[in-house]
PDB file of C-alpha atoms in Angstrom:
ATOM      1  CA  MET C   1      80.799  83.311 124.998  1.00  0.00           C
ATOM      2  CA  ALA C   2      82.587  82.053 128.111  1.00  0.00           C
ATOM      3  CA  THR C   3      81.545  83.307 131.498  1.00  0.00           C
ATOM      4  CA  GLU C   4      83.919  84.863 133.998  1.00  0.00           C
ATOM      5  CA  GLY C   5      86.301  82.276 135.417  1.00  0.00           C
ATOM      6  CA  THR C   6      85.751  79.861 132.516  1.00  0.00           C
ATOM      7  CA  VAL C   7      88.729  78.551 130.580  1.00  0.00           C
ATOM      8  CA  ARG C   8      87.980  78.199 126.873  1.00  0.00           C
ATOM      9  CA  ARG C   9      89.855  75.417 125.105  1.00  0.00           C
ATOM     10  CA  GLY C  10      89.577  74.140 121.567  1.00  0.00           C
ATOM     11  CA  GLY C  11      88.258  75.756 118.432  1.00  0.00           C
ATOM     12  CA  VAL C  12      89.843  78.673 116.662  1.00  0.00           C
ATOM     13  CA  GLN C  13      89.861  81.804 118.780  1.00  0.00           C
ATOM     14  CA  PRO C  14      91.798  85.018 118.170  1.00  0.00           C
ATOM     15  CA  VAL C  15      94.003  86.200 121.028  1.00  0.00           C
ATOM     16  CA  GLU C  16      95.565  89.660 121.017  1.00  0.00           C
ATOM     17  CA  LEU C  17      99.009  89.136 122.513  1.00  0.00           C
ATOM     18  CA  TYR C  18      99.598  92.632 123.899  1.00  0.00           C
ATOM     19  CA  ARG C  19      95.978  93.626 124.508  1.00  0.00           C
ATOM     20  CA  PHE C  20      96.143  93.171 128.257  1.00  0.00           C
ATOM     21  CA  GLU C  21      97.903  95.377 130.754  1.00  0.00           C
ATOM     22  CA  GLY C  22     101.301  93.838 131.332  1.00  0.00           C
ATOM     23  CA  THR C  23     102.743  92.787 134.652  1.00  0.00           C
ATOM     24  CA  ASP C  24     105.894  94.618 135.700  1.00  0.00           C
ATOM     25  CA  VAL C  25     108.560  92.107 136.711  1.00  0.00           C
ATOM     26  CA  TRP C  26     111.871  93.112 138.306  1.00  0.00           C
ATOM     27  CA  GLN C  27     114.705  92.260 140.665  1.00  0.00           C
ATOM     28  CA  GLU C  28     115.449  94.502 143.639  1.00  0.00           C
ATOM     29  CA  GLY C  29     118.741  96.391 143.545  1.00  0.00           C
ATOM     30  CA  ASP C  30     119.156  96.466 139.744  1.00  0.00           C
ATOM     31  CA  GLU C  31     117.098  99.090 137.937  1.00  0.00           C
ATOM     32  CA  ASN C  32     117.781  97.423 134.552  1.00  0.00           C
ATOM     33  CA  ALA C  33     116.570  93.958 135.614  1.00  0.00           C
ATOM     34  CA  ARG C  34     113.026  94.914 134.609  1.00  0.00           C
ATOM     35  CA  ILE C  35     110.561  93.742 131.970  1.00  0.00           C
ATOM     36  CA  ARG C  36     106.816  93.730 131.363  1.00  0.00           C
ATOM     37  CA  GLY C  37     105.260  90.286 130.929  1.00  0.00           C
ATOM     38  CA  TYR C  38     102.002  89.222 129.279  1.00  0.00           C
ATOM     39  CA  PHE C  39     100.526  85.738 129.683  1.00  0.00           C
ATOM     40  CA  PRO C  40      97.661  85.640 127.146  1.00  0.00           C
ATOM     41  CA  LEU C  41      97.117  81.838 127.160  1.00  0.00           C
ATOM     42  CA  SER C  42      97.506  81.292 130.909  1.00  0.00           C
ATOM     43  CA  PRO C  43      94.232  82.003 132.741  1.00  0.00           C
ATOM     44  CA  GLY C  44      94.849  82.724 136.397  1.00  0.00           C
ATOM     45  CA  THR C  45      98.064  84.660 135.793  1.00  0.00           C
ATOM     46  CA  PRO C  46      98.083  88.449 136.156  1.00  0.00           C
ATOM     47  CA  ASN C  47      96.025  90.207 133.475  1.00  0.00           C
ATOM     48  CA  ALA C  48      95.548  87.045 131.384  1.00  0.00           C
ATOM     49  CA  GLY C  49      92.709  86.222 129.038  1.00  0.00           C
ATOM     50  CA  GLU C  50      90.265  83.350 129.296  1.00  0.00           C
ATOM     51  CA  VAL C  51      91.685  81.270 126.438  1.00  0.00           C
ATOM     52  CA  ALA C  52      94.148  78.457 127.205  1.00  0.00           C
ATOM     53  CA  GLY C  53      96.136  76.124 124.991  1.00  0.00           C
ATOM     54  CA  GLU C  54      95.911  72.367 125.432  1.00  0.00           C
ATOM     55  CA  GLU C  55      99.672  71.807 125.318  1.00  0.00           C
ATOM     56  CA  VAL C  56     101.280  75.202 124.808  1.00  0.00           C
ATOM     57  CA  THR C  57     102.256  78.232 126.857  1.00  0.00           C
ATOM     58  CA  ILE C  58     103.369  81.584 125.522  1.00  0.00           C
ATOM     59  CA  VAL C  59     104.971  84.436 127.392  1.00  0.00           C
ATOM     60  CA  CYS C  60     105.092  87.846 125.735  1.00  0.00           C
ATOM     61  CA  LEU C  61     107.782  90.243 126.935  1.00  0.00           C
ATOM     62  CA  GLU C  62     108.342  93.953 126.464  1.00  0.00           C
ATOM     63  CA  ILE C  63     111.867  95.063 127.344  1.00  0.00           C
ATOM     64  CA  GLU C  64     112.877  98.722 127.329  1.00  0.00           C
ATOM     65  CA  PRO C  65     116.303  99.757 125.936  1.00  0.00           C
ATOM     66  CA  GLY C  66     119.095  98.765 128.329  1.00  0.00           C
ATOM     67  CA  ASN C  67     116.815  96.552 130.428  1.00  0.00           C
ATOM     68  CA  TYR C  68     116.946  92.771 130.591  1.00  0.00           C
ATOM     69  CA  LEU C  69     115.175  89.602 131.649  1.00  0.00           C
ATOM     70  CA  PRO C  70     117.442  88.129 134.359  1.00  0.00           C
ATOM     71  CA  THR C  71     119.130  84.749 134.053  1.00  0.00           C
ATOM     72  CA  HIS C  72     116.813  81.820 134.728  1.00  0.00           C
ATOM     73  CA  ARG C  73     116.120  78.198 133.801  1.00  0.00           C
ATOM     74  CA  ASP C  74     112.812  77.000 132.339  1.00  0.00           C
ATOM     75  CA  SER C  75     111.235  73.590 132.896  1.00  0.00           C
ATOM     76  CA  ASN C  76     110.608  73.245 129.138  1.00  0.00           C
ATOM     77  CA  GLU C  77     112.445  73.918 125.906  1.00  0.00           C
ATOM     78  CA  GLU C  78     111.673  77.438 124.663  1.00  0.00           C
ATOM     79  CA  LEU C  79     111.438  79.000 121.227  1.00  0.00           C
ATOM     80  CA  LEU C  80     112.266  82.720 121.494  1.00  0.00           C
ATOM     81  CA  VAL C  81     110.868  84.869 118.678  1.00  0.00           C
ATOM     82  CA  VAL C  82     111.792  88.546 118.416  1.00  0.00           C
ATOM     83  CA  VAL C  83     108.777  90.482 117.145  1.00  0.00           C
ATOM     84  CA  ASP C  84     110.192  94.020 117.479  1.00  0.00           C
ATOM     85  CA  GLY C  85     113.590  95.464 118.305  1.00  0.00           C
ATOM     86  CA  THR C  86     117.035  93.979 118.872  1.00  0.00           C
ATOM     87  CA  VAL C  87     118.045  91.825 121.828  1.00  0.00           C
ATOM     88  CA  GLU C  88     121.048  89.860 122.983  1.00  0.00           C
ATOM     89  CA  ALA C  89     120.096  86.388 124.166  1.00  0.00           C
ATOM     90  CA  SER C  90     122.511  84.605 126.459  1.00  0.00           C
ATOM     91  CA  VAL C  91     122.070  80.829 126.453  1.00  0.00           C
ATOM     92  CA  GLY C  92     124.519  78.986 128.654  1.00  0.00           C
ATOM     93  CA  GLU C  93     127.936  80.431 127.779  1.00  0.00           C
ATOM     94  CA  GLU C  94     126.837  81.627 124.318  1.00  0.00           C
ATOM     95  CA  ARG C  95     125.468  85.026 123.305  1.00  0.00           C
ATOM     96  CA  VAL C  96     123.593  85.842 120.119  1.00  0.00           C
ATOM     97  CA  GLU C  97     122.073  89.075 118.820  1.00  0.00           C
ATOM     98  CA  LEU C  98     118.542  88.666 117.492  1.00  0.00           C
ATOM     99  CA  SER C  99     116.459  91.225 115.595  1.00  0.00           C
ATOM    100  CA  SER C 100     112.825  91.410 114.546  1.00  0.00           C
ATOM    101  CA  GLY C 101     111.849  88.252 112.669  1.00  0.00           C
ATOM    102  CA  GLN C 102     114.623  86.095 114.128  1.00  0.00           C
ATOM    103  CA  CYS C 103     114.376  83.278 116.665  1.00  0.00           C
ATOM    104  CA  ALA C 104     116.484  81.002 118.856  1.00  0.00           C
ATOM    105  CA  ILE C 105     115.864  77.752 120.719  1.00  0.00           C
ATOM    106  CA  VAL C 106     116.724  77.484 124.412  1.00  0.00           C
ATOM    107  CA  PRO C 107     117.130  73.904 125.703  1.00  0.00           C
ATOM    108  CA  GLU C 108     115.194  72.810 128.784  1.00  0.00           C
ATOM    109  CA  MET C 109     116.875  73.940 132.064  1.00  0.00           C
ATOM    110  CA  GLU C 110     119.656  75.840 130.230  1.00  0.00           C
ATOM    111  CA  PRO C 111     120.447  79.153 131.991  1.00  0.00           C
ATOM    112  CA  HIS C 112     119.433  82.065 129.776  1.00  0.00           C
ATOM    113  CA  GLY C 113     118.471  85.733 129.751  1.00  0.00           C
ATOM    114  CA  ILE C 114     117.533  88.466 127.276  1.00  0.00           C
ATOM    115  CA  ARG C 115     118.865  92.047 127.113  1.00  0.00           C
ATOM    116  CA  ASN C 116     117.495  94.838 124.921  1.00  0.00           C
ATOM    117  CA  VAL C 117     120.554  96.157 123.068  1.00  0.00           C
ATOM    118  CA  GLY C 118     118.549  98.364 120.701  1.00  0.00           C
ATOM    119  CA  ASP C 119     117.164 101.880 121.040  1.00  0.00           C
ATOM    120  CA  ALA C 120     113.447 100.977 120.995  1.00  0.00           C
ATOM    121  CA  THR C 121     111.184  98.738 123.065  1.00  0.00           C
ATOM    122  CA  ALA C 122     111.863  95.084 122.233  1.00  0.00           C
ATOM    123  CA  ARG C 123     108.989  92.603 122.044  1.00  0.00           C
ATOM    124  CA  VAL C 124     109.808  88.926 122.397  1.00  0.00           C
ATOM    125  CA  ILE C 125     107.518  85.895 122.517  1.00  0.00           C
ATOM    126  CA  GLY C 126     108.566  82.698 124.269  1.00  0.00           C
ATOM    127  CA  PHE C 127     106.774  79.546 123.073  1.00  0.00           C
ATOM    128  CA  PHE C 128     106.759  76.451 125.317  1.00  0.00           C
ATOM    129  CA  PRO C 129     105.499  72.934 124.369  1.00  0.00           C
ATOM    130  CA  ASN C 130     103.504  72.437 127.578  1.00  0.00           C
ATOM    131  CA  ASP C 131     100.601  74.186 129.287  1.00  0.00           C
ATOM    132  CA  GLU C 132     102.639  74.681 132.477  1.00  0.00           C
ATOM    133  CA  LEU C 133     105.984  76.418 132.882  1.00  0.00           C
ATOM    134  CA  THR C 134     108.249  76.756 135.903  1.00  0.00           C
ATOM    135  CA  ALA C 135     111.033  79.341 135.690  1.00  0.00           C
ATOM    136  CA  THR C 136     113.792  79.327 138.311  1.00  0.00           C
ATOM    137  CA  PHE C 137     115.738  82.578 138.663  1.00  0.00           C
ATOM    138  CA  ASP C 138     119.165  83.118 140.242  1.00  0.00           C
ATOM    139  CA  GLU C 139     117.740  85.933 142.386  1.00  0.00           C
ATOM    140  CA  THR C 140     114.302  86.784 143.795  1.00  0.00           C
ATOM    141  CA  LEU C 141     111.870  87.999 141.142  1.00  0.00           C
ATOM    142  CA  MET C 142     109.316  90.635 142.077  1.00  0.00           C
ATOM    143  CA  PRO C 143     106.335  90.983 142.397  1.00  0.00           C
ATOM    144  CA  PHE C 144     106.341  87.199 142.956  1.00  0.00           C
ATOM    145  CA  ASP C 145     108.831  87.509 145.871  1.00  0.00           C
ATOM    146  CA  SER C 146     110.330  84.161 144.905  1.00  0.00           C
ATOM    147  CA  THR C 147     113.093  82.662 142.772  1.00  0.00           C
ATOM    148  CA  VAL C 148     110.602  80.110 141.384  1.00  0.00           C
ATOM    149  CA  VAL C 149     107.641  81.218 139.247  1.00  0.00           C
ATOM    150  CA  THR C 150     105.068  78.806 137.784  1.00  0.00           C
ATOM    151  CA  ILE C 151     102.512  79.857 135.179  1.00  0.00           C
ATOM    152  CA  GLY C 152      99.824  77.940 133.342  1.00  0.00           C
ATOM    153  CA  GLY C 153      98.753  74.403 134.089  1.00  0.00           C
ATOM    154  CA  ARG C 154      95.354  72.842 133.956  1.00  0.00           C
ATOM    155  CA  ASP C 155      92.579  74.611 135.840  1.00  0.00           C
ATOM    156  CA  GLU C 156      89.656  72.328 135.184  1.00  0.00           C
TER     157      GLU C 156
END
């Protein structure tokens, strides 16, 4: 068993994606620009576990009906997978509705956002092919108090 502060890599280890308390993320002045984020493979991020991927990052989102993840650009290509609910993903100038079991690919640095258009909490997982991710938002993201948020990366 790993000790506190240790990052466990390698081997097969189960990770419960929504086990941890999520981090509320929002933008001031828009009550619907609000989500709850979970970072289960990114030790050092709020409420994360101790397991890290060698070359992968995942971000788990819970979005309440009517709320949305604001427009941003990610430093890596992203695979969005809808686990529960129905969302509208905007990618560049395109919009697509995605329901449970569906996915979409977002190209690196393409502006995108996700809105819950259903009547239940939506759960979405973003998969990234790198252990570090930098997201740049159009407006300041709280509680980070910045337009640029970096998660993951090697902590060895």
